Amino acid sequence: MVFEGLADKLQNALSKLKSKGKVTEQDLKEVMREVKLALLEADVNFKVVKDFIKTIKERAIGSEVMESLTPGQQIIKIVNEELTTLMGTSQSKLTFSSNPPTVYMLVGLQGVGKTTTAGKLGGYLKKNGKKPLLVAGDVYRPAAIKQLQVVGKQLDIPVFNMGDKVNPVNIAKAGVEHAIKHGNDIVILDTAGRLHIDENLMDELEGIKKEVRPQEIILVVDAMTGQDAVNVAENFNAKLGIDGIILTKLDGDTRGGAALSVRSVTQKPIKFAGMGEKLSDLEPFHPDRMASRILGM
Amino acid sequence: KAYKKVDEELFEELEEILITSDAGVNTTMEIIDRLRTESKKRKITESEELRYLIKEILIDILTLEESNELNVSNSPSVILVVGVNGVGKTTSIGKIAHRMKGEGKKVILAAGDTFRAAAIDQLEIWSNRVGVDIIKHQEGADTAAVIFDAIQSAKSKNTDILICDTAGRLHNKKNLMNELGKVSKVLEREFSEAAKETLLVLDATTGQNAIQQAKVFKEVTNINGVVLTKLDGTAKGGVVLSIANELNIPVKLIGVGEGMEDLQLFNPNDFVNALFGE
Ligand SMILES: Nc1nc2c(ncn2[C@@H]2O[C@H](COP(=O)(O)OP(=O)(O)OP(=O)(O)O)[C@@H](O)[C@H]2O)c(=O)[nH]1
Ligand SMILES: Nc1nc2c(ncn2[C@@H]2O[C@H](COP(=O)(O)OP(=O)(O)OP(=O)(O)O)[C@@H](O)[C@H]2O)c(=O)[nH]1
Ligand SMILES: [K+]
Ligand SMILES: [Mg+2]
Ligand SMILES: [Mg+2]
């Protein structure tokens, strides 16, 4: 039921009209309802869905759909096109600072996969000839520093830490200095998971940003996130001005509508997808594939 | 306060609240249908009454045969904690241990996550915080072997409650789910005198995928209840309505923060008030 594709549902809704040859506005309304339900079922945010449906409807009404002999295909085509536009049509790459080290700062809610992703990103960049340094900026979660150390060891990437009694702003600053001294051209800063409504901890991130001016602040988002994804993305973006998104746990069977939500409210690209727990499970993100996945097509 | 009349707009408002809380399309429709039928039957015209009625319906959905209580009055008892990655299993175990210890019970933790980096250290820090014993092996060890040892230890020390951590795993990974089934069987076989409680930890931030998680974990282990974590954020965790409705699994505990005390018994009344106001 959850996995019944939108294509099937639309085919179903439209097969009733086939004999008539012409689509009425009432027909269109019914079909749009199917699209809406499919997107909601895929966890795309309510408001995002509303706007999206409005766009589709306008395009459909003013277009070839109403007269078409294959209205189903036409609508699916429009939905697909609009969704791909929303997701971003091309793959978005990491940017590098002209004045190394390039600092990437990973932020996000608790448990989304920041620490693991910090390691994965380090591994990815190392493979591309870079010399990354991982910086342990989470002083709150039990054994967070140890976790990053284990990850670093597995990848043979150095990990900078100052224990858990130092302010993360100072850790970040010292981490960058350490990188400069040791010839690391990349700094990946792991931060503690936090709620977007936790003012103190959000201020802390702002403090880090001011101190080390990261090349990219990357919001790490769990692909299984539901309706709340927009609140999270909106708040992190408003406070920090994020530069990109990494979507984790896409190796699951979630439709991943959160991708559409965060993309839509921040207008920032999703750059990578986490595809598993292993440190090699990081892939460049493909917006077009995500569009199909959300629609179940 | 002006009393609004019941109209179509009001039903849509309530529907929107449910959808944006992650209740899901099907469950939301079902609830709204029930609301329409029942409000007609009761001739409800005021919006306040309708709000009470929808809360009544939700509480009814959340009230199941399996109670919301943790089933640990027996000594010994064992709690197996399972769920997908990063939902809050290990943290919840720390909190539960703290709560049980506060009730004067003797608790042992089993570091069953031998896979994730520093997962054992994380649970060990929790065991020190709470002041309870922990049974652990090396990273990479066999989880079933850790659990086996923990059972022997629980028996010899006359422990009241053994709480077993497990590695996070996505439910669509067959081999990892089979491994969990094996752990479940070890508990069944080696600790037959213990009352068993298997808790599925769900992150309130999760959307509709949580239903699939509950379904598949239930096939592999005997889920008795849900721990719904991260309710201190803005996510409402409405997907548990579907899980109660379709799978008959009750929520037993909620996580409301990262501290030792941030665990509460689930209260359906508070839960629906968080959705529709007092
Ligand atoms: N299946 C899967 N698991 C992942 C992925 N990325 C991370 N994880 C797992 O998700 C869990 C949480 O990952 P962490 O890296 O500890 O997350 P975090 O955001 O650093 O967590 P906090 O520091 O507590 O906020 C771990 O079990 C990881 O192994 C992924 O792409 N796929
Ligand atoms: N805000 C908030 N954070 C929580 C809550 N419960 C757990 N966390 C945080 O969520 C993150 C993940 O928690 P863990 O207990 O490591 O989750 P897990 O399920 O054991 O993760 P894996 O073992 O990697 O699968 C940590 O940063 C916790 O502090 C909660 O109720 N509220
Ligand atoms: K939710
Ligand atoms: Mg972390
Ligand atoms: Mg854990």
XYZ file of C-alpha atoms and ligand atoms in Angstrom:
642
model
C 0.000 0.000 0.000
C 2.718 2.439 1.013
C 4.756 1.380 -1.956
C 2.097 1.541 -4.589
C 3.567 3.940 -7.085
C 2.008 7.210 -8.051
C 2.166 6.174 -11.680
C -0.265 3.317 -10.944
C -2.574 5.542 -8.965
C -2.663 8.168 -11.689
C -3.228 5.513 -14.318
C -6.124 4.299 -12.195
C -7.661 7.690 -11.690
C -7.336 8.501 -15.350
C -8.466 5.229 -16.837
C -12.004 6.252 -15.953
C -11.664 9.249 -18.258
C -10.062 7.472 -21.146
C -13.278 6.796 -22.955
C -14.297 10.415 -22.749
C -11.170 11.560 -24.533
C -11.322 14.975 -22.972
C -10.372 15.934 -19.453
C -12.568 18.262 -17.478
C -11.443 20.459 -14.635
C -13.261 18.162 -12.231
C -11.263 15.213 -13.584
C -8.087 17.157 -13.142
C -9.009 17.935 -9.567
C -9.378 14.261 -8.826
C -6.047 13.425 -10.379
C -4.357 16.225 -8.481
C -5.758 14.750 -5.308
C -3.935 11.497 -6.066
C -0.699 13.388 -6.630
C -1.200 15.250 -3.377
C -1.857 12.094 -1.385
C 1.148 10.341 -2.903
C 3.436 13.216 -1.961
C 2.054 13.392 1.567
C 2.423 9.642 1.893
C 6.060 10.121 0.858
C 6.498 12.600 3.759
C 6.748 15.717 1.652
C 5.727 18.617 3.863
C 2.091 19.678 3.758
C 2.791 23.280 2.722
C 5.347 22.234 0.134
C 2.791 19.852 -1.347
C 0.159 22.585 -1.469
C 2.421 24.937 -3.414
C 3.569 22.153 -5.663
C 0.037 21.089 -6.533
C -0.854 24.667 -7.339
C 2.015 24.896 -9.809
C 1.098 21.612 -11.464
C -2.548 22.531 -11.729
C -1.798 25.851 -13.354
C 0.494 24.222 -15.852
C -1.969 21.465 -16.592
C -4.938 23.737 -17.074
C -3.071 26.050 -19.380
C -1.643 23.269 -21.415
C -2.020 20.396 -23.734
C -3.321 18.090 -20.965
C -6.962 19.042 -21.244
C -7.098 18.239 -24.934
C -4.700 15.350 -24.917
C -5.576 11.787 -25.865
C -3.070 10.609 -23.266
C -3.771 12.939 -20.363
C -2.250 10.491 -17.871
C 1.149 10.569 -19.496
C 0.950 14.319 -19.873
C 0.273 14.851 -16.205
C 2.944 12.436 -15.101
C 5.344 14.262 -17.378
C 4.472 17.617 -15.851
C 4.707 16.270 -12.302
C 8.067 14.731 -13.051
C 9.415 17.870 -14.679
C 8.293 20.148 -11.892
C 9.605 17.798 -9.252
C 12.975 17.579 -10.953
C 13.102 21.359 -11.220
C 12.382 21.595 -7.509
C 15.004 18.998 -6.625
C 17.619 20.687 -8.801
C 18.375 19.497 -12.279
C 22.100 18.985 -11.971
C 24.411 17.420 -9.470
C 25.873 19.911 -7.022
C 29.534 19.651 -6.134
C 31.467 20.613 -3.029
C 33.248 23.933 -3.232
C 36.789 24.608 -2.047
C 38.319 27.659 -0.478
C 40.918 29.556 -2.481
C 42.657 30.104 0.817
C 43.095 26.668 2.414
C 42.275 25.002 4.628
C 38.734 24.567 3.381
C 36.461 24.195 6.405
C 33.281 22.153 6.235
C 31.040 22.301 9.257
C 28.444 19.587 9.741
C 25.309 20.502 11.656
C 21.933 18.927 12.327
C 19.528 17.255 14.708
C 20.578 14.466 17.069
C 21.370 11.100 15.551
C 21.013 12.050 11.893
C 24.503 10.837 11.021
C 26.848 13.823 11.342
C 29.797 12.028 12.912
C 29.597 9.107 10.498
C 29.221 11.519 7.586
C 32.218 13.559 8.761
C 34.259 10.379 8.431
C 32.736 9.467 5.070
C 33.401 12.932 3.703
C 36.968 12.774 4.956
C 37.449 9.427 3.256
C 35.963 10.731 0.026
C 38.223 13.784 -0.017
C 41.282 11.783 0.946
C 40.651 9.527 -2.024
C 40.609 12.662 -4.144
C 44.091 13.607 -3.034
C 43.209 15.910 -0.150
C 44.631 15.850 3.356
C 41.653 16.205 5.656
C 41.620 16.762 9.405
C 38.591 15.764 11.458
C 37.810 18.073 14.373
C 35.845 16.762 17.357
C 33.473 19.593 18.224
C 30.845 17.547 20.078
C 31.588 17.868 23.791
C 28.152 16.734 24.958
C 27.227 13.312 23.638
C 28.756 10.461 25.625
C 31.764 9.079 23.726
C 31.284 11.386 20.737
C 34.997 12.173 20.623
C 35.921 8.507 20.868
C 33.479 7.747 18.062
C 35.166 10.250 15.757
C 38.575 8.893 16.759
C 37.542 5.348 15.868
C 36.201 6.574 12.543
C 39.381 8.538 11.852
C 41.519 5.546 12.685
C 39.572 3.328 10.300
C 40.219 5.822 7.519
C 43.725 6.725 8.612
C 42.713 10.374 8.892
C 43.947 12.495 11.837
C 41.434 13.624 14.458
C 41.910 16.790 16.489
C 40.298 17.021 19.923
C 40.611 19.025 23.119
C 38.541 16.777 25.318
C 35.032 17.665 26.428
C 35.783 20.508 28.835
C 36.567 23.148 26.210
C 34.087 25.404 24.428
C 33.349 24.108 20.895
C 34.051 27.574 19.470
C 37.585 27.394 20.811
C 37.964 23.818 19.652
C 36.972 24.806 16.118
C 39.429 27.687 16.101
C 42.282 25.564 17.465
C 41.373 22.825 14.989
C 41.837 25.138 12.030
C 45.152 26.385 13.438
C 46.218 22.794 13.903
C 45.358 22.063 10.262
C 47.406 25.013 9.044
C 50.378 23.932 11.101
C 50.186 20.336 9.917
C 49.496 20.898 6.263
C 45.892 19.721 6.223
C 44.051 21.416 3.370
C 40.606 20.314 4.587
C 38.988 20.661 8.010
C 35.809 18.724 8.704
C 34.159 19.928 11.859
C 31.836 17.532 13.664
C 29.328 19.242 15.939
C 26.920 17.942 18.544
C 23.399 17.119 17.479
C 20.936 19.767 18.588
C 17.364 20.826 18.242
C 16.700 23.772 15.948
C 14.755 25.394 18.805
C 17.593 25.121 21.321
C 18.714 28.743 21.416
C 21.918 28.258 23.392
C 23.187 25.505 21.165
C 22.148 27.316 17.996
C 24.049 30.385 19.262
C 27.045 28.141 19.759
C 26.968 27.187 16.063
C 26.718 30.830 15.107
C 29.749 31.472 17.299
C 31.715 28.772 15.502
C 30.695 30.183 12.158
C 31.908 33.654 13.116
C 35.182 32.299 14.420
C 36.220 29.962 11.603
C 34.203 31.182 8.587
C 33.529 27.748 7.095
C 33.559 27.375 3.327
C 30.409 25.315 3.665
C 27.967 24.742 6.479
C 26.334 21.456 5.651
C 23.011 20.456 7.155
C 22.845 16.705 7.647
C 19.291 15.415 7.272
C 17.932 11.929 7.913
C 16.054 10.773 4.809
C 13.336 9.266 7.017
C 12.369 12.641 8.474
C 8.695 13.477 8.302
C 6.754 16.714 8.225
C 9.112 18.429 10.665
C 11.925 18.564 8.094
C 10.850 22.041 6.985
C 10.988 23.465 10.519
C 14.430 22.032 11.010
C 15.792 23.218 7.677
C 14.174 26.631 7.958
C 15.606 27.252 11.421
C 19.128 26.037 10.704
C 19.168 27.997 7.470
C 17.831 31.185 9.029
C 20.358 31.038 11.840
C 23.435 29.925 9.934
C 22.816 30.339 6.235
C 23.586 26.773 5.239
C 25.399 26.041 1.993
C 24.374 22.505 1.289
C 22.657 19.392 2.537
C 23.679 15.782 2.963
C 20.869 13.278 3.082
C 21.621 10.177 5.163
C 20.191 6.668 5.520
C 18.936 6.523 1.945
C 19.821 2.836 2.015
C 16.516 2.370 3.824
C 13.145 2.001 2.136
C 11.816 5.449 2.928
C 10.405 7.441 0.042
C 12.442 10.376 1.275
C 10.013 13.245 0.791
C 12.104 15.205 3.300
C 14.543 15.777 0.449
C 11.921 17.779 -1.370
C 10.902 19.661 1.766
C 14.380 20.796 2.768
C 15.334 21.599 -0.761
C 12.204 23.616 -1.271
C 12.442 25.729 1.893
C 16.198 26.394 1.779
C 16.801 26.412 -1.969
C 20.154 24.864 -1.100
C 21.463 21.839 -2.988
C 21.671 18.325 -1.632
C 25.253 17.334 -2.376
C 25.682 13.810 -1.077
C 23.626 10.836 -0.009
C 24.564 8.477 2.806
C 23.919 4.944 1.602
C 24.903 2.836 4.582
C 26.835 2.598 7.813
C 30.168 1.800 6.201
C 32.534 4.722 5.756
C 32.613 4.162 2.013
C 28.823 4.465 1.760
C 28.692 8.049 0.515
C 27.504 8.911 -2.973
C 27.050 12.102 -4.947
C 23.382 13.005 -4.858
C 21.275 12.602 -7.999
C 18.248 14.917 -7.930
C 16.474 13.188 -10.816
C 16.646 9.762 -9.156
C 15.300 11.298 -5.958
C 12.306 12.716 -7.801
C 11.414 9.258 -9.079
C 11.960 7.710 -5.674
C 9.622 10.153 -3.955
C 6.946 9.461 -6.530
C 7.523 5.723 -6.358
C 8.153 5.530 -10.079
C -13.572 33.344 23.634
C -15.740 33.268 20.546
C -17.201 29.878 19.804
C -16.791 28.927 16.213
C -19.407 26.852 14.466
C -18.526 23.507 13.018
C -17.991 23.858 9.293
C -15.988 22.269 6.502
C -13.078 24.596 7.179
C -12.806 23.277 10.715
C -12.597 19.676 9.534
C -9.865 20.726 7.140
C -7.991 22.451 9.955
C -8.081 19.305 12.061
C -7.028 17.226 9.079
C -4.065 19.535 8.531
C -3.009 19.215 12.172
C -3.016 15.438 11.857
C -1.118 15.377 8.573
C 1.526 17.822 9.778
C 2.010 15.748 12.916
C 2.915 12.747 10.711
C -0.274 10.797 11.348
C -0.205 9.780 7.693
C -2.834 10.029 4.991
C -4.731 6.810 5.679
C -4.957 7.173 9.429
C -5.876 10.840 9.109
C -8.714 10.039 6.703
C -9.943 7.304 8.978
C -9.938 9.622 11.979
C -11.683 12.434 10.127
C -14.319 10.012 8.818
C -14.951 8.786 12.327
C -15.137 12.369 13.492
C -17.715 13.264 10.860
C -19.909 10.278 11.633
C -19.687 10.663 15.371
C -20.230 14.426 15.371
C -23.346 13.972 13.276
C -24.604 11.308 15.632
C -24.011 13.526 18.637
C -25.348 16.586 16.839
C -22.235 18.600 17.564
C -22.319 22.207 16.409
C -19.643 24.000 18.449
C -15.989 23.850 17.466
C -14.887 23.259 21.071
C -17.022 20.136 21.256
C -15.549 18.879 18.023
C -12.062 19.392 19.387
C -12.967 17.311 22.433
C -14.442 14.644 20.220
C -11.346 14.292 18.053
C -9.230 14.013 21.177
C -11.545 11.327 22.469
C -11.160 9.401 19.213
C -7.369 9.652 19.303
C -7.208 8.512 22.912
C -9.377 5.582 21.970
C -6.961 4.680 19.168
C -4.000 4.933 21.527
C -5.631 2.757 24.170
C -4.867 -0.863 23.438
C -5.208 -4.229 25.068
C -1.473 -4.291 25.769
C -1.196 -1.619 28.439
C 1.066 1.398 28.331
C 2.949 0.095 31.365
C 6.382 -1.459 31.169
C 6.075 -5.116 32.010
C 8.948 -5.432 34.489
C 7.308 -6.202 37.820
C 8.597 -9.755 37.595
C 12.102 -10.419 38.869
C 14.025 -11.228 36.777
C 12.918 -9.220 33.775
C 14.759 -8.492 30.594
C 14.288 -5.572 28.228
C 15.571 -5.855 24.671
C 15.899 -2.487 22.944
C 15.786 -2.362 19.149
C 15.366 0.128 16.339
C 16.898 1.762 13.294
C 20.057 3.874 13.397
C 20.322 6.914 15.608
C 16.802 6.940 17.044
C 17.954 7.008 20.680
C 18.233 3.385 21.814
C 21.391 3.703 23.893
C 20.319 6.988 25.478
C 16.878 5.574 26.321
C 18.550 2.595 27.978
C 20.527 4.966 30.191
C 17.312 6.741 31.147
C 15.350 3.538 31.762
C 18.167 2.139 33.899
C 18.157 5.339 35.940
C 14.413 5.099 36.436
C 14.516 1.421 37.432
C 17.386 1.985 39.813
C 15.382 4.784 41.377
C 12.629 2.251 42.006
C 15.160 0.247 43.996
C 15.819 -2.363 41.353
C 19.101 -4.006 40.561
C 19.921 -3.355 36.923
C 22.545 -4.696 34.509
C 23.214 -3.354 31.025
C 24.416 -5.490 28.120
C 26.512 -3.732 25.472
C 24.971 -5.578 22.550
C 26.002 -3.004 19.952
C 29.441 -4.290 19.101
C 29.352 -2.714 15.664
C 29.053 1.072 15.766
C 32.163 3.113 16.549
C 32.387 3.712 20.311
C 28.900 2.347 20.975
C 30.287 0.286 23.869
C 32.025 3.342 25.362
C 28.796 5.313 25.061
C 26.801 2.731 27.029
C 29.622 2.424 29.547
C 29.506 6.158 30.232
C 25.772 5.808 30.804
C 26.301 2.861 33.159
C 28.748 4.966 35.195
C 26.409 7.930 35.244
C 23.540 5.822 36.492
C 25.693 3.609 38.682
C 24.778 0.179 37.332
C 26.866 -2.733 36.058
C 27.606 -3.335 32.414
C 28.568 -6.496 30.563
C 30.652 -5.830 27.472
C 32.918 -7.538 24.987
C 35.278 -6.081 22.410
C 34.127 -4.109 19.380
C 33.320 -6.588 16.632
C 32.346 -9.390 19.035
C 29.232 -11.502 18.507
C 26.186 -9.779 19.983
C 24.523 -13.054 20.932
C 27.647 -13.963 22.922
C 27.504 -10.682 24.844
C 23.844 -11.257 25.635
C 24.599 -14.821 26.724
C 27.246 -13.567 29.149
C 24.954 -10.843 30.423
C 22.264 -13.428 31.188
C 24.699 -15.571 33.185
C 25.808 -12.498 35.082
C 22.229 -11.373 35.726
C 21.422 -14.831 37.092
C 24.447 -15.103 39.352
C 24.024 -11.593 40.747
C 20.276 -11.897 41.284
C 19.614 -8.946 39.041
C 16.064 -7.646 38.761
C 16.344 -6.203 35.283
C 18.720 -6.844 32.419
C 18.581 -4.204 29.664
C 20.130 -5.142 26.323
C 21.373 -2.566 23.814
C 21.541 -3.572 20.166
C 23.121 -1.971 17.126
C 20.940 0.289 15.045
C 19.821 -1.436 11.872
C 17.540 -0.582 9.022
C 14.623 -2.977 8.824
C 15.180 -3.645 5.120
C 18.537 -5.318 5.803
C 17.691 -9.003 5.960
C 20.924 -10.290 7.472
C 20.935 -7.700 10.246
C 17.318 -8.472 11.063
C 18.085 -12.200 11.171
C 20.888 -11.486 13.596
C 18.403 -9.679 15.819
C 16.073 -12.660 15.648
C 18.945 -14.766 16.892
C 19.503 -12.455 19.880
C 15.828 -12.657 20.682
C 16.017 -16.458 20.642
C 19.034 -16.509 22.956
C 17.007 -14.547 25.509
C 14.060 -16.888 25.087
C 16.167 -19.998 25.489
C 18.752 -18.971 28.089
C 16.615 -16.761 30.277
C 13.266 -18.528 30.244
C 12.456 -17.535 33.815
C 12.647 -13.821 32.950
C 9.670 -11.707 31.853
C 10.476 -10.334 28.410
C 9.861 -6.854 27.167
C 10.990 -5.820 23.703
C 10.935 -2.095 23.086
C 11.091 -0.549 19.655
C 12.598 2.911 19.762
C 11.110 5.362 17.275
C 12.308 8.892 16.625
C 9.391 11.354 16.712
C 11.011 13.201 13.827
C 10.506 10.184 11.586
C 7.724 10.223 9.047
C 5.714 7.379 7.542
C 8.689 5.028 7.360
C 8.202 4.373 11.076
C 5.208 2.182 10.209
C 7.381 -0.027 8.062
C 9.984 -0.108 10.818
C 7.395 -1.275 13.340
C 6.004 -3.895 10.962
C 9.317 -5.515 10.166
C 10.800 -5.338 13.659
C 7.592 -6.921 14.920
C 8.052 -9.826 12.520
C 11.531 -10.534 13.843
C 11.111 -9.821 17.554
C 8.150 -9.712 19.864
C 7.640 -5.963 20.151
C 5.614 -5.100 23.276
C 5.893 -1.367 23.098
C 7.389 1.755 21.607
C 9.710 4.333 23.112
C 9.018 7.575 21.267
C 12.082 9.812 21.509
C 12.953 13.420 20.751
C 9.518 14.774 21.632
C 11.291 17.803 23.086
C 11.614 19.110 19.528
C 8.826 20.388 17.304
C 7.977 16.988 15.803
C 4.788 15.533 17.190
C 5.320 11.845 16.498
C 1.840 11.407 15.045
C 2.917 8.251 13.255
C 2.378 6.327 16.496
C -1.346 6.732 15.847
C -0.963 4.554 12.763
C 1.232 2.132 14.653
C -1.348 1.750 17.404
C -4.197 1.609 14.923
C -2.734 -0.804 12.377
C -0.266 -2.826 14.429
C -1.669 -2.682 17.953
C 1.639 -1.646 19.462
C 1.323 0.832 22.343
C 3.700 3.654 23.149
C 5.073 3.069 26.651
C 7.735 5.693 27.190
C 8.681 9.016 25.682
C 12.059 10.727 25.437
C 12.063 14.461 26.040
C 15.745 15.325 26.081
C 19.277 14.025 26.324
C 19.565 13.932 30.101
C 19.113 11.020 32.489
C 15.777 12.343 33.759
C 14.333 13.074 30.321
C 12.129 10.015 30.149
C 8.406 9.950 30.881
C 5.648 7.405 30.911
C 3.502 7.834 27.845
C 0.237 9.571 28.579
C -2.293 9.505 25.709
C -4.052 12.540 27.146
C -0.917 14.703 27.140
C -0.069 13.427 23.692
C -3.355 14.524 22.127
C -3.253 17.795 24.044
C 0.085 18.480 22.406
C -1.699 18.086 19.060
C -4.984 19.878 19.670
C -4.411 22.009 22.763
C -5.652 21.542 26.313
N 21.952 2.833 7.401
C 22.623 3.988 7.539
N 23.018 4.355 8.757
C 23.699 5.513 8.879
C 23.999 6.340 7.790
N 24.683 7.417 8.253
C 24.793 7.245 9.595
N 24.206 6.096 9.983
C 24.045 5.533 11.327
O 23.215 6.404 12.072
C 23.560 6.345 13.442
C 23.830 7.748 13.939
O 25.002 8.222 13.299
P 25.958 9.295 13.953
O 27.031 9.589 12.973
O 26.367 8.876 15.308
O 24.944 10.518 14.037
P 25.186 11.964 14.650
O 24.388 12.899 13.853
O 26.645 12.241 14.754
O 24.556 11.788 16.094
P 24.715 12.787 17.341
O 26.147 13.187 17.387
O 24.281 11.991 18.511
O 23.796 13.923 17.058
C 24.742 5.418 13.539
O 24.239 4.135 13.863
C 25.302 5.416 12.141
O 25.973 4.216 11.849
C 23.549 5.925 6.484
O 23.735 6.589 5.464
N 22.862 4.740 6.427
N 16.587 15.902 21.927
C 16.638 14.597 22.193
N 17.712 13.896 21.818
C 17.744 12.577 22.100
C 16.679 11.914 22.761
N 17.012 10.626 22.878
C 18.232 10.483 22.315
N 18.693 11.655 21.844
C 19.953 11.948 21.155
O 19.943 11.286 19.911
C 21.259 10.917 19.529
C 21.282 9.431 19.207
O 21.026 8.711 20.396
P 21.581 7.254 20.651
O 21.067 6.825 21.980
O 23.019 7.183 20.400
O 20.795 6.494 19.504
P 20.912 4.967 19.096
O 19.584 4.553 18.615
O 21.526 4.184 20.191
O 21.921 5.093 17.868
P 22.722 3.898 17.126
O 23.187 2.976 18.197
O 23.823 4.607 16.402
O 21.735 3.284 16.198
C 22.144 11.309 20.698
O 22.711 12.573 20.423
C 21.181 11.419 21.862
O 21.629 12.312 22.845
C 15.529 12.707 23.138
O 14.545 12.228 23.697
N 15.565 14.026 22.819
K 6.804 13.232 13.614
Mg 27.786 12.815 16.381
Mg 23.176 2.936 20.222
